[in-house]
Amino acid sequence: MQATDFIRLTLGSVFSQHLRSFLTALGIAVGVAAVVLLTSIGEGVHRFVLAEFSQFGTNILAVTPGKNTTFGMSGAVINTVRPLTMEDAEALKRIADVEAVVSVVQGNAEVEFGKRSRRTMIIGAGHAVPAVWQMDVKIGRFLPDDDPRNARAFAVLGSKMADELFGSRSPLGEIVRIASERFRVIGVMESKGTMLGFDLDDTLFIPAGRALEMFNREGVMETDLLYRSTANVEQLEEQISRLMQARHGYEDFTIITQEEMLETLGSILDILTLAVGALGGISLLVGGVGILTIMSIAVNERTHEIGLLRALGTRRRQVLGLFLGEAVLLSATGGFAGLVIGAGGAALLGLAIPALPVHTPWYFVLLAELMAVVIGVIAGVAPARRAASLDPVEALRAE
């Protein structure tokens, strides 16, 4: 059998039963489309979350109160954990590779100006916020470098907060009331957008010391450090750990690097993406069962044709190749259609719902097409082997 005869017979058998071939390929197409669409959503969410956490930079290290690991001690020991203080932050500033430090206190309070009021997130912080968190001041300036315990009553507004309270009017120099305390506005931040649902523009910054008093807190929520890009992170963690243990007496704190957090998030989101893709893979499996069923029926219907081919000298492996070729052609055609439907659906979904992050990973697309072809081969092996093993005489007698 020549190559042209092989191609002609394969295409002829597929197109002669066009409705059956269409439905078989459709099963594979639906599976591939599901894999592509679901993995596009999963990969989009993956990239979105990592981008959200990366917008503050990657040379950040956070020190939080409490230890994540268990020491096996009695519960009473937990009460002896010392809070993180602003004095701790001042001590951390003296480490060589640390460029800036920000102590963070967070709470909610009513902000009033004239007859307008708005309940919003209050962030107690220091003067180094623009450098550490990569935030820019739109007008005015950020909080000055005052004594943390005796900071002046200054406030800096997020862009949305400024619009809500002052409209088109400049807020600089105005007095706002926060939880019955008076603060003078000295700046407005550039828009930063949202991070995992938190509107960073609908915030108000005040000195961390005043935030501790306002919310009746003993210590800060965390202390963020900006370190030099040339620093050895492991050595820096060791230096911070030694310093904090010397101040607190033992390790009652946790050090988290931005890199570690991104790696953890990335591994979790990778698993999520693979799990979502596996759900779409179930549809591919169903499509493979469809090919197995259709090819088995085709062998029964074409027994006489197989006998004639064998009588004319066609080898067993050529008969095997004919049926495998049909299975591969159906699965590859269905897979390509699924790629178009899945990628197109992902693009349309991204346009229809801009808030939903969608990204089509092309290596997953190629993998889905490869899986479709492999499933076609696997599903077509049993019927093809059965066709190749038919006795030519008995096949010619079949009706």
PDB file of C-alpha atoms in Angstrom, residues 31-313:
ATOM      1  CA  GLY A  31     -12.561  18.055  26.515  1.00  0.00           C
ATOM      2  CA  VAL A  32      -9.706  20.119  25.108  1.00  0.00           C
ATOM      3  CA  ALA A  33     -11.783  23.327  25.267  1.00  0.00           C
ATOM      4  CA  ALA A  34     -12.575  22.614  28.931  1.00  0.00           C
ATOM      5  CA  VAL A  35      -8.887  22.025  29.723  1.00  0.00           C
ATOM      6  CA  VAL A  36      -7.775  25.204  27.935  1.00  0.00           C
ATOM      7  CA  LEU A  37     -10.512  27.400  29.416  1.00  0.00           C
ATOM      8  CA  LEU A  38     -10.136  26.165  32.984  1.00  0.00           C
ATOM      9  CA  THR A  39      -6.346  26.324  32.949  1.00  0.00           C
ATOM     10  CA  SER A  40      -6.567  29.832  31.446  1.00  0.00           C
ATOM     11  CA  ILE A  41      -8.657  30.934  34.395  1.00  0.00           C
ATOM     12  CA  GLY A  42      -6.380  29.135  36.856  1.00  0.00           C
ATOM     13  CA  GLU A  43      -3.211  30.590  35.337  1.00  0.00           C
ATOM     14  CA  GLY A  44      -4.805  34.040  35.228  1.00  0.00           C
ATOM     15  CA  VAL A  45      -5.656  33.886  38.926  1.00  0.00           C
ATOM     16  CA  HIS A  46      -2.119  32.619  39.587  1.00  0.00           C
ATOM     17  CA  ARG A  47      -0.504  35.580  37.829  1.00  0.00           C
ATOM     18  CA  PHE A  48      -2.983  38.038  39.371  1.00  0.00           C
ATOM     19  CA  VAL A  49      -2.265  36.979  42.950  1.00  0.00           C
ATOM     20  CA  LEU A  50       1.508  36.994  42.461  1.00  0.00           C
ATOM     21  CA  ALA A  51       1.336  40.418  40.807  1.00  0.00           C
ATOM     22  CA  GLU A  52      -0.759  41.733  43.706  1.00  0.00           C
ATOM     23  CA  PHE A  53       1.870  40.668  46.230  1.00  0.00           C
ATOM     24  CA  SER A  54       4.761  41.815  44.048  1.00  0.00           C
ATOM     25  CA  GLN A  55       3.504  45.368  43.600  1.00  0.00           C
ATOM     26  CA  PHE A  56       5.208  46.365  46.865  1.00  0.00           C
ATOM     27  CA  GLY A  57       8.545  45.078  45.632  1.00  0.00           C
ATOM     28  CA  THR A  58      10.477  41.903  46.388  1.00  0.00           C
ATOM     29  CA  ASN A  59      13.241  43.218  48.669  1.00  0.00           C
ATOM     30  CA  ILE A  60      10.905  43.246  51.656  1.00  0.00           C
ATOM     31  CA  LEU A  61      11.129  41.253  54.843  1.00  0.00           C
ATOM     32  CA  ALA A  62       8.450  41.240  57.544  1.00  0.00           C
ATOM     33  CA  VAL A  63       8.830  40.542  61.255  1.00  0.00           C
ATOM     34  CA  THR A  64       5.571  39.562  62.969  1.00  0.00           C
ATOM     35  CA  PRO A  65       4.845  38.831  66.654  1.00  0.00           C
ATOM     36  CA  GLY A  66       4.446  35.190  67.717  1.00  0.00           C
ATOM     37  CA  LYS A  67       6.165  32.044  66.482  1.00  0.00           C
ATOM     38  CA  ASN A  68       4.563  29.866  63.799  1.00  0.00           C
ATOM     39  CA  THR A  69       6.158  26.656  65.096  1.00  0.00           C
ATOM     40  CA  THR A  70       5.121  24.879  68.285  1.00  0.00           C
ATOM     41  CA  PHE A  71       7.598  24.427  71.124  1.00  0.00           C
ATOM     42  CA  GLY A  72       5.620  21.789  73.038  1.00  0.00           C
ATOM     43  CA  MET A  73       5.277  24.025  76.106  1.00  0.00           C
ATOM     44  CA  SER A  74       2.240  24.710  78.209  1.00  0.00           C
ATOM     45  CA  GLY A  75      -0.396  27.153  77.003  1.00  0.00           C
ATOM     46  CA  ALA A  76       0.556  29.618  79.742  1.00  0.00           C
ATOM     47  CA  VAL A  77       3.817  30.376  77.963  1.00  0.00           C
ATOM     48  CA  ILE A  78       1.869  31.967  75.062  1.00  0.00           C
ATOM     49  CA  ASN A  79       0.871  34.860  77.318  1.00  0.00           C
ATOM     50  CA  THR A  80       4.521  35.793  77.858  1.00  0.00           C
ATOM     51  CA  VAL A  81       5.124  36.626  74.172  1.00  0.00           C
ATOM     52  CA  ARG A  82       6.309  40.209  74.008  1.00  0.00           C
ATOM     53  CA  PRO A  83       4.677  42.463  71.418  1.00  0.00           C
ATOM     54  CA  LEU A  84       6.713  44.059  68.672  1.00  0.00           C
ATOM     55  CA  THR A  85       7.484  47.638  69.591  1.00  0.00           C
ATOM     56  CA  MET A  86       8.651  50.694  67.723  1.00  0.00           C
ATOM     57  CA  GLU A  87      11.867  50.446  69.737  1.00  0.00           C
ATOM     58  CA  ASP A  88      12.426  47.078  68.052  1.00  0.00           C
ATOM     59  CA  ALA A  89      12.053  48.820  64.697  1.00  0.00           C
ATOM     60  CA  GLU A  90      14.596  51.464  65.706  1.00  0.00           C
ATOM     61  CA  ALA A  91      17.045  48.700  66.622  1.00  0.00           C
ATOM     62  CA  LEU A  92      16.465  46.907  63.307  1.00  0.00           C
ATOM     63  CA  LYS A  93      17.374  50.095  61.426  1.00  0.00           C
ATOM     64  CA  ARG A  94      20.951  49.714  62.626  1.00  0.00           C
ATOM     65  CA  ILE A  95      21.511  46.456  60.706  1.00  0.00           C
ATOM     66  CA  ALA A  96      23.908  47.158  57.845  1.00  0.00           C
ATOM     67  CA  ASP A  97      21.862  45.848  54.880  1.00  0.00           C
ATOM     68  CA  VAL A  98      18.562  47.380  56.046  1.00  0.00           C
ATOM     69  CA  GLU A  99      17.701  50.534  54.113  1.00  0.00           C
ATOM     70  CA  ALA A 100      14.375  51.467  55.736  1.00  0.00           C
ATOM     71  CA  VAL A 101      11.919  50.148  58.338  1.00  0.00           C
ATOM     72  CA  VAL A 102       8.176  50.630  58.744  1.00  0.00           C
ATOM     73  CA  SER A 103       6.167  49.608  61.812  1.00  0.00           C
ATOM     74  CA  VAL A 104       2.534  48.919  60.921  1.00  0.00           C
ATOM     75  CA  VAL A 105      -0.611  49.349  63.011  1.00  0.00           C
ATOM     76  CA  GLN A 106      -3.989  48.844  61.377  1.00  0.00           C
ATOM     77  CA  GLY A 107      -7.562  49.567  62.438  1.00  0.00           C
ATOM     78  CA  ASN A 108     -10.868  51.067  61.337  1.00  0.00           C
ATOM     79  CA  ALA A 109     -12.251  54.412  62.409  1.00  0.00           C
ATOM     80  CA  GLU A 110     -14.662  57.164  61.405  1.00  0.00           C
ATOM     81  CA  VAL A 111     -13.013  60.032  59.535  1.00  0.00           C
ATOM     82  CA  GLU A 112     -14.864  63.366  59.524  1.00  0.00           C
ATOM     83  CA  PHE A 113     -14.410  66.615  57.686  1.00  0.00           C
ATOM     84  CA  GLY A 114     -17.121  69.221  57.975  1.00  0.00           C
ATOM     85  CA  LYS A 115     -20.444  67.455  57.390  1.00  0.00           C
ATOM     86  CA  ARG A 116     -18.846  64.544  55.573  1.00  0.00           C
ATOM     87  CA  SER A 117     -17.749  61.355  57.246  1.00  0.00           C
ATOM     88  CA  ARG A 118     -16.445  57.999  56.093  1.00  0.00           C
ATOM     89  CA  ARG A 119     -15.443  54.868  57.964  1.00  0.00           C
ATOM     90  CA  THR A 120     -12.218  53.574  56.542  1.00  0.00           C
ATOM     91  CA  MET A 121      -8.995  51.696  57.195  1.00  0.00           C
ATOM     92  CA  ILE A 122      -6.463  53.602  59.259  1.00  0.00           C
ATOM     93  CA  ILE A 123      -2.828  52.613  58.848  1.00  0.00           C
ATOM     94  CA  GLY A 124      -0.353  53.688  61.482  1.00  0.00           C
ATOM     95  CA  ALA A 125       3.085  53.799  59.901  1.00  0.00           C
ATOM     96  CA  GLY A 126       6.288  55.790  59.610  1.00  0.00           C
ATOM     97  CA  HIS A 127       7.962  58.152  57.195  1.00  0.00           C
ATOM     98  CA  ALA A 128       9.569  55.318  55.161  1.00  0.00           C
ATOM     99  CA  VAL A 129       6.295  53.968  53.689  1.00  0.00           C
ATOM    100  CA  PRO A 130       6.893  55.403  50.166  1.00  0.00           C
ATOM    101  CA  ALA A 131      10.311  53.714  49.975  1.00  0.00           C
ATOM    102  CA  VAL A 132       9.385  50.385  51.565  1.00  0.00           C
ATOM    103  CA  TRP A 133       5.951  49.887  49.972  1.00  0.00           C
ATOM    104  CA  GLN A 134       6.778  51.600  46.669  1.00  0.00           C
ATOM    105  CA  MET A 135       3.985  54.150  46.996  1.00  0.00           C
ATOM    106  CA  ASP A 136       4.195  57.688  45.632  1.00  0.00           C
ATOM    107  CA  VAL A 137       2.863  60.925  47.057  1.00  0.00           C
ATOM    108  CA  LYS A 138       0.597  62.809  44.638  1.00  0.00           C
ATOM    109  CA  ILE A 139       0.499  66.169  46.395  1.00  0.00           C
ATOM    110  CA  GLY A 140       2.066  67.443  49.597  1.00  0.00           C
ATOM    111  CA  ARG A 141       4.381  65.071  51.443  1.00  0.00           C
ATOM    112  CA  PHE A 142       4.288  61.928  53.517  1.00  0.00           C
ATOM    113  CA  LEU A 143       4.596  61.707  57.297  1.00  0.00           C
ATOM    114  CA  PRO A 144       7.768  63.360  58.621  1.00  0.00           C
ATOM    115  CA  ASP A 145      10.543  61.517  60.460  1.00  0.00           C
ATOM    116  CA  ASP A 146       9.311  62.412  63.969  1.00  0.00           C
ATOM    117  CA  ASP A 147      10.069  60.714  67.267  1.00  0.00           C
ATOM    118  CA  PRO A 148       7.836  57.589  67.047  1.00  0.00           C
ATOM    119  CA  ARG A 149       6.436  58.104  70.554  1.00  0.00           C
ATOM    120  CA  ASN A 150       5.827  61.860  70.163  1.00  0.00           C
ATOM    121  CA  ALA A 151       4.860  62.205  66.516  1.00  0.00           C
ATOM    122  CA  ARG A 152       2.850  65.196  65.418  1.00  0.00           C
ATOM    123  CA  ALA A 153      -0.821  64.740  64.536  1.00  0.00           C
ATOM    124  CA  PHE A 154      -0.394  64.617  60.762  1.00  0.00           C
ATOM    125  CA  ALA A 155      -2.408  62.552  58.294  1.00  0.00           C
ATOM    126  CA  VAL A 156      -1.921  61.495  54.679  1.00  0.00           C
ATOM    127  CA  LEU A 157      -4.964  60.508  52.626  1.00  0.00           C
ATOM    128  CA  GLY A 158      -5.373  57.821  50.018  1.00  0.00           C
ATOM    129  CA  SER A 159      -6.546  59.177  46.651  1.00  0.00           C
ATOM    130  CA  LYS A 160     -10.096  57.811  47.019  1.00  0.00           C
ATOM    131  CA  MET A 161     -10.394  59.049  50.593  1.00  0.00           C
ATOM    132  CA  ALA A 162      -9.349  62.532  49.456  1.00  0.00           C
ATOM    133  CA  ASP A 163     -11.983  62.536  46.694  1.00  0.00           C
ATOM    134  CA  GLU A 164     -14.733  61.346  49.054  1.00  0.00           C
ATOM    135  CA  LEU A 165     -14.040  63.915  51.751  1.00  0.00           C
ATOM    136  CA  PHE A 166     -12.842  66.909  49.754  1.00  0.00           C
ATOM    137  CA  GLY A 167     -13.970  66.413  46.160  1.00  0.00           C
ATOM    138  CA  SER A 168     -12.042  68.748  43.848  1.00  0.00           C
ATOM    139  CA  ARG A 169     -10.896  70.889  46.758  1.00  0.00           C
ATOM    140  CA  SER A 170      -7.283  70.602  47.961  1.00  0.00           C
ATOM    141  CA  PRO A 171      -7.144  68.886  51.361  1.00  0.00           C
ATOM    142  CA  LEU A 172      -3.666  70.159  52.245  1.00  0.00           C
ATOM    143  CA  GLY A 173      -3.643  71.979  55.570  1.00  0.00           C
ATOM    144  CA  GLU A 174      -7.211  70.976  56.447  1.00  0.00           C
ATOM    145  CA  ILE A 175      -8.139  69.377  59.777  1.00  0.00           C
ATOM    146  CA  VAL A 176      -9.886  66.007  59.853  1.00  0.00           C
ATOM    147  CA  ARG A 177     -11.245  64.210  62.888  1.00  0.00           C
ATOM    148  CA  ILE A 178     -10.308  60.554  63.293  1.00  0.00           C
ATOM    149  CA  ALA A 179     -12.054  58.791  66.201  1.00  0.00           C
ATOM    150  CA  SER A 180     -12.559  62.202  67.876  1.00  0.00           C
ATOM    151  CA  GLU A 181      -8.894  63.209  67.454  1.00  0.00           C
ATOM    152  CA  ARG A 182      -7.797  66.087  65.239  1.00  0.00           C
ATOM    153  CA  PHE A 183      -5.197  65.557  62.492  1.00  0.00           C
ATOM    154  CA  ARG A 184      -3.816  67.978  59.927  1.00  0.00           C
ATOM    155  CA  VAL A 185      -3.694  66.687  56.317  1.00  0.00           C
ATOM    156  CA  ILE A 186      -0.238  67.117  54.815  1.00  0.00           C
ATOM    157  CA  GLY A 187      -0.420  64.893  51.733  1.00  0.00           C
ATOM    158  CA  VAL A 188      -2.404  62.745  49.314  1.00  0.00           C
ATOM    159  CA  MET A 189      -1.080  59.472  47.866  1.00  0.00           C
ATOM    160  CA  GLU A 190      -1.062  58.420  44.226  1.00  0.00           C
ATOM    161  CA  SER A 191      -3.635  55.777  43.333  1.00  0.00           C
ATOM    162  CA  LYS A 192      -2.351  52.270  44.163  1.00  0.00           C
ATOM    163  CA  GLY A 193      -5.468  50.238  43.367  1.00  0.00           C
ATOM    164  CA  THR A 194      -6.588  47.157  45.240  1.00  0.00           C
ATOM    165  CA  MET A 195      -4.729  44.189  46.688  1.00  0.00           C
ATOM    166  CA  LEU A 196      -6.764  40.991  47.118  1.00  0.00           C
ATOM    167  CA  GLY A 197      -9.955  42.957  47.657  1.00  0.00           C
ATOM    168  CA  PHE A 198      -8.488  45.675  49.906  1.00  0.00           C
ATOM    169  CA  ASP A 199      -8.782  49.156  48.439  1.00  0.00           C
ATOM    170  CA  LEU A 200      -5.410  50.743  49.138  1.00  0.00           C
ATOM    171  CA  ASP A 201      -6.715  54.125  47.964  1.00  0.00           C
ATOM    172  CA  ASP A 202      -9.512  54.195  50.536  1.00  0.00           C
ATOM    173  CA  THR A 203      -7.077  54.510  53.435  1.00  0.00           C
ATOM    174  CA  LEU A 204      -5.606  57.113  55.725  1.00  0.00           C
ATOM    175  CA  PHE A 205      -2.062  57.134  57.127  1.00  0.00           C
ATOM    176  CA  ILE A 206      -1.170  58.486  60.561  1.00  0.00           C
ATOM    177  CA  PRO A 207       1.966  58.037  62.722  1.00  0.00           C
ATOM    178  CA  ALA A 208       2.263  54.541  64.193  1.00  0.00           C
ATOM    179  CA  GLY A 209       2.608  55.852  67.779  1.00  0.00           C
ATOM    180  CA  ARG A 210      -0.679  57.728  67.568  1.00  0.00           C
ATOM    181  CA  ALA A 211      -2.348  54.685  66.002  1.00  0.00           C
ATOM    182  CA  LEU A 212      -1.254  52.572  68.983  1.00  0.00           C
ATOM    183  CA  GLU A 213      -2.936  55.033  71.332  1.00  0.00           C
ATOM    184  CA  MET A 214      -6.040  55.365  69.157  1.00  0.00           C
ATOM    185  CA  PHE A 215      -6.651  51.612  68.944  1.00  0.00           C
ATOM    186  CA  ASN A 216      -5.329  50.858  72.448  1.00  0.00           C
ATOM    187  CA  ARG A 217      -2.644  48.449  71.241  1.00  0.00           C
ATOM    188  CA  GLU A 218       0.491  47.383  73.085  1.00  0.00           C
ATOM    189  CA  GLY A 219       2.508  46.558  70.008  1.00  0.00           C
ATOM    190  CA  VAL A 220       2.559  46.872  66.248  1.00  0.00           C
ATOM    191  CA  MET A 221       1.057  44.283  63.875  1.00  0.00           C
ATOM    192  CA  GLU A 222       4.285  43.821  61.970  1.00  0.00           C
ATOM    193  CA  THR A 223       7.510  45.543  61.052  1.00  0.00           C
ATOM    194  CA  ASP A 224       8.500  45.664  57.377  1.00  0.00           C
ATOM    195  CA  LEU A 225      12.121  46.039  56.347  1.00  0.00           C
ATOM    196  CA  LEU A 226      13.470  47.130  52.982  1.00  0.00           C
ATOM    197  CA  TYR A 227      16.886  45.579  52.387  1.00  0.00           C
ATOM    198  CA  ARG A 228      19.534  46.129  49.732  1.00  0.00           C
ATOM    199  CA  SER A 229      19.204  44.061  46.569  1.00  0.00           C
ATOM    200  CA  THR A 230      22.818  42.910  47.035  1.00  0.00           C
ATOM    201  CA  ALA A 231      22.173  41.581  50.544  1.00  0.00           C
ATOM    202  CA  ASN A 232      22.418  37.900  51.431  1.00  0.00           C
ATOM    203  CA  VAL A 233      18.872  37.212  52.632  1.00  0.00           C
ATOM    204  CA  GLU A 234      19.778  34.181  54.757  1.00  0.00           C
ATOM    205  CA  GLN A 235      22.506  36.079  56.591  1.00  0.00           C
ATOM    206  CA  LEU A 236      20.156  39.033  57.025  1.00  0.00           C
ATOM    207  CA  GLU A 237      17.505  36.762  58.576  1.00  0.00           C
ATOM    208  CA  GLU A 238      20.110  35.401  60.988  1.00  0.00           C
ATOM    209  CA  GLN A 239      21.148  38.936  62.000  1.00  0.00           C
ATOM    210  CA  ILE A 240      17.532  39.963  62.584  1.00  0.00           C
ATOM    211  CA  SER A 241      16.847  36.785  64.553  1.00  0.00           C
ATOM    212  CA  ARG A 242      19.871  37.292  66.821  1.00  0.00           C
ATOM    213  CA  LEU A 243      18.960  40.930  67.446  1.00  0.00           C
ATOM    214  CA  MET A 244      15.311  40.173  68.226  1.00  0.00           C
ATOM    215  CA  GLN A 245      16.195  37.255  70.512  1.00  0.00           C
ATOM    216  CA  ALA A 246      18.611  39.477  72.387  1.00  0.00           C
ATOM    217  CA  ARG A 247      15.854  42.060  72.901  1.00  0.00           C
ATOM    218  CA  HIS A 248      13.007  39.631  73.678  1.00  0.00           C
ATOM    219  CA  GLY A 249      14.907  36.876  75.473  1.00  0.00           C
ATOM    220  CA  TYR A 250      13.768  34.097  73.136  1.00  0.00           C
ATOM    221  CA  GLU A 251      12.301  33.584  69.659  1.00  0.00           C
ATOM    222  CA  ASP A 252       8.736  34.860  70.026  1.00  0.00           C
ATOM    223  CA  PHE A 253       8.553  36.309  66.498  1.00  0.00           C
ATOM    224  CA  THR A 254       8.388  35.133  62.882  1.00  0.00           C
ATOM    225  CA  ILE A 255      10.486  36.387  59.967  1.00  0.00           C
ATOM    226  CA  ILE A 256       8.840  36.205  56.538  1.00  0.00           C
ATOM    227  CA  THR A 257      10.555  37.226  53.324  1.00  0.00           C
ATOM    228  CA  GLN A 258       8.634  38.380  50.291  1.00  0.00           C
ATOM    229  CA  GLU A 259      10.415  35.709  48.265  1.00  0.00           C
ATOM    230  CA  GLU A 260       9.270  32.933  50.620  1.00  0.00           C
ATOM    231  CA  MET A 261       5.716  34.206  50.553  1.00  0.00           C
ATOM    232  CA  LEU A 262       5.686  34.344  46.746  1.00  0.00           C
ATOM    233  CA  GLU A 263       7.148  30.836  46.508  1.00  0.00           C
ATOM    234  CA  THR A 264       4.499  29.479  48.881  1.00  0.00           C
ATOM    235  CA  LEU A 265       1.728  31.229  47.017  1.00  0.00           C
ATOM    236  CA  GLY A 266       3.152  30.063  43.701  1.00  0.00           C
ATOM    237  CA  SER A 267       3.241  26.407  44.782  1.00  0.00           C
ATOM    238  CA  ILE A 268      -0.319  26.570  46.087  1.00  0.00           C
ATOM    239  CA  LEU A 269      -1.577  28.252  42.934  1.00  0.00           C
ATOM    240  CA  ASP A 270       0.314  25.760  40.731  1.00  0.00           C
ATOM    241  CA  ILE A 271      -1.546  22.945  42.452  1.00  0.00           C
ATOM    242  CA  LEU A 272      -4.813  24.850  41.954  1.00  0.00           C
ATOM    243  CA  THR A 273      -4.113  25.303  38.245  1.00  0.00           C
ATOM    244  CA  LEU A 274      -3.249  21.620  37.805  1.00  0.00           C
ATOM    245  CA  ALA A 275      -6.363  20.565  39.735  1.00  0.00           C
ATOM    246  CA  VAL A 276      -8.546  22.772  37.559  1.00  0.00           C
ATOM    247  CA  GLY A 277      -6.886  21.384  34.431  1.00  0.00           C
ATOM    248  CA  ALA A 278      -7.444  17.835  35.695  1.00  0.00           C
ATOM    249  CA  LEU A 279     -11.166  18.546  35.932  1.00  0.00           C
ATOM    250  CA  GLY A 280     -11.127  19.470  32.259  1.00  0.00           C
ATOM    251  CA  GLY A 281      -9.120  16.309  31.611  1.00  0.00           C
ATOM    252  CA  ILE A 282     -12.138  14.260  32.667  1.00  0.00           C
ATOM    253  CA  SER A 283     -13.909  15.543  29.563  1.00  0.00           C
ATOM    254  CA  LEU A 284     -10.936  14.382  27.492  1.00  0.00           C
ATOM    255  CA  LEU A 285     -11.272  10.920  29.011  1.00  0.00           C
ATOM    256  CA  VAL A 286     -14.946  10.840  28.053  1.00  0.00           C
ATOM    257  CA  GLY A 287     -13.952  11.818  24.502  1.00  0.00           C
ATOM    258  CA  GLY A 288     -11.456   8.940  24.447  1.00  0.00           C
ATOM    259  CA  VAL A 289     -14.211   6.501  25.439  1.00  0.00           C
ATOM    260  CA  GLY A 290     -16.241   7.901  22.527  1.00  0.00           C
ATOM    261  CA  ILE A 291     -13.409   7.193  20.081  1.00  0.00           C
ATOM    262  CA  LEU A 292     -13.042   3.646  21.455  1.00  0.00           C
ATOM    263  CA  THR A 293     -16.757   3.035  20.978  1.00  0.00           C
ATOM    264  CA  ILE A 294     -16.921   4.468  17.472  1.00  0.00           C
ATOM    265  CA  MET A 295     -13.814   2.646  16.264  1.00  0.00           C
ATOM    266  CA  SER A 296     -15.124  -0.658  17.660  1.00  0.00           C
ATOM    267  CA  ILE A 297     -18.364  -0.143  15.747  1.00  0.00           C
ATOM    268  CA  ALA A 298     -16.378   0.729  12.605  1.00  0.00           C
ATOM    269  CA  VAL A 299     -14.456  -2.547  12.803  1.00  0.00           C
ATOM    270  CA  ASN A 300     -17.709  -4.512  12.965  1.00  0.00           C
ATOM    271  CA  GLU A 301     -19.201  -2.568  10.040  1.00  0.00           C
ATOM    272  CA  ARG A 302     -16.093  -2.833   7.840  1.00  0.00           C
ATOM    273  CA  THR A 303     -15.187  -6.480   8.409  1.00  0.00           C
ATOM    274  CA  HIS A 304     -15.806  -7.304   4.735  1.00  0.00           C
ATOM    275  CA  GLU A 305     -13.625  -4.372   3.644  1.00  0.00           C
ATOM    276  CA  ILE A 306     -10.845  -5.534   5.947  1.00  0.00           C
ATOM    277  CA  GLY A 307     -11.063  -9.030   4.468  1.00  0.00           C
ATOM    278  CA  LEU A 308     -10.824  -7.618   0.940  1.00  0.00           C
ATOM    279  CA  LEU A 309      -7.761  -5.520   1.862  1.00  0.00           C
ATOM    280  CA  ARG A 310      -6.073  -8.519   3.434  1.00  0.00           C
ATOM    281  CA  ALA A 311      -6.897 -10.693   0.389  1.00  0.00           C
ATOM    282  CA  LEU A 312      -5.270  -8.063  -1.845  1.00  0.00           C
ATOM    283  CA  GLY A 313      -2.055  -8.351   0.136  1.00  0.00           C
TER     284      GLY A 313
END
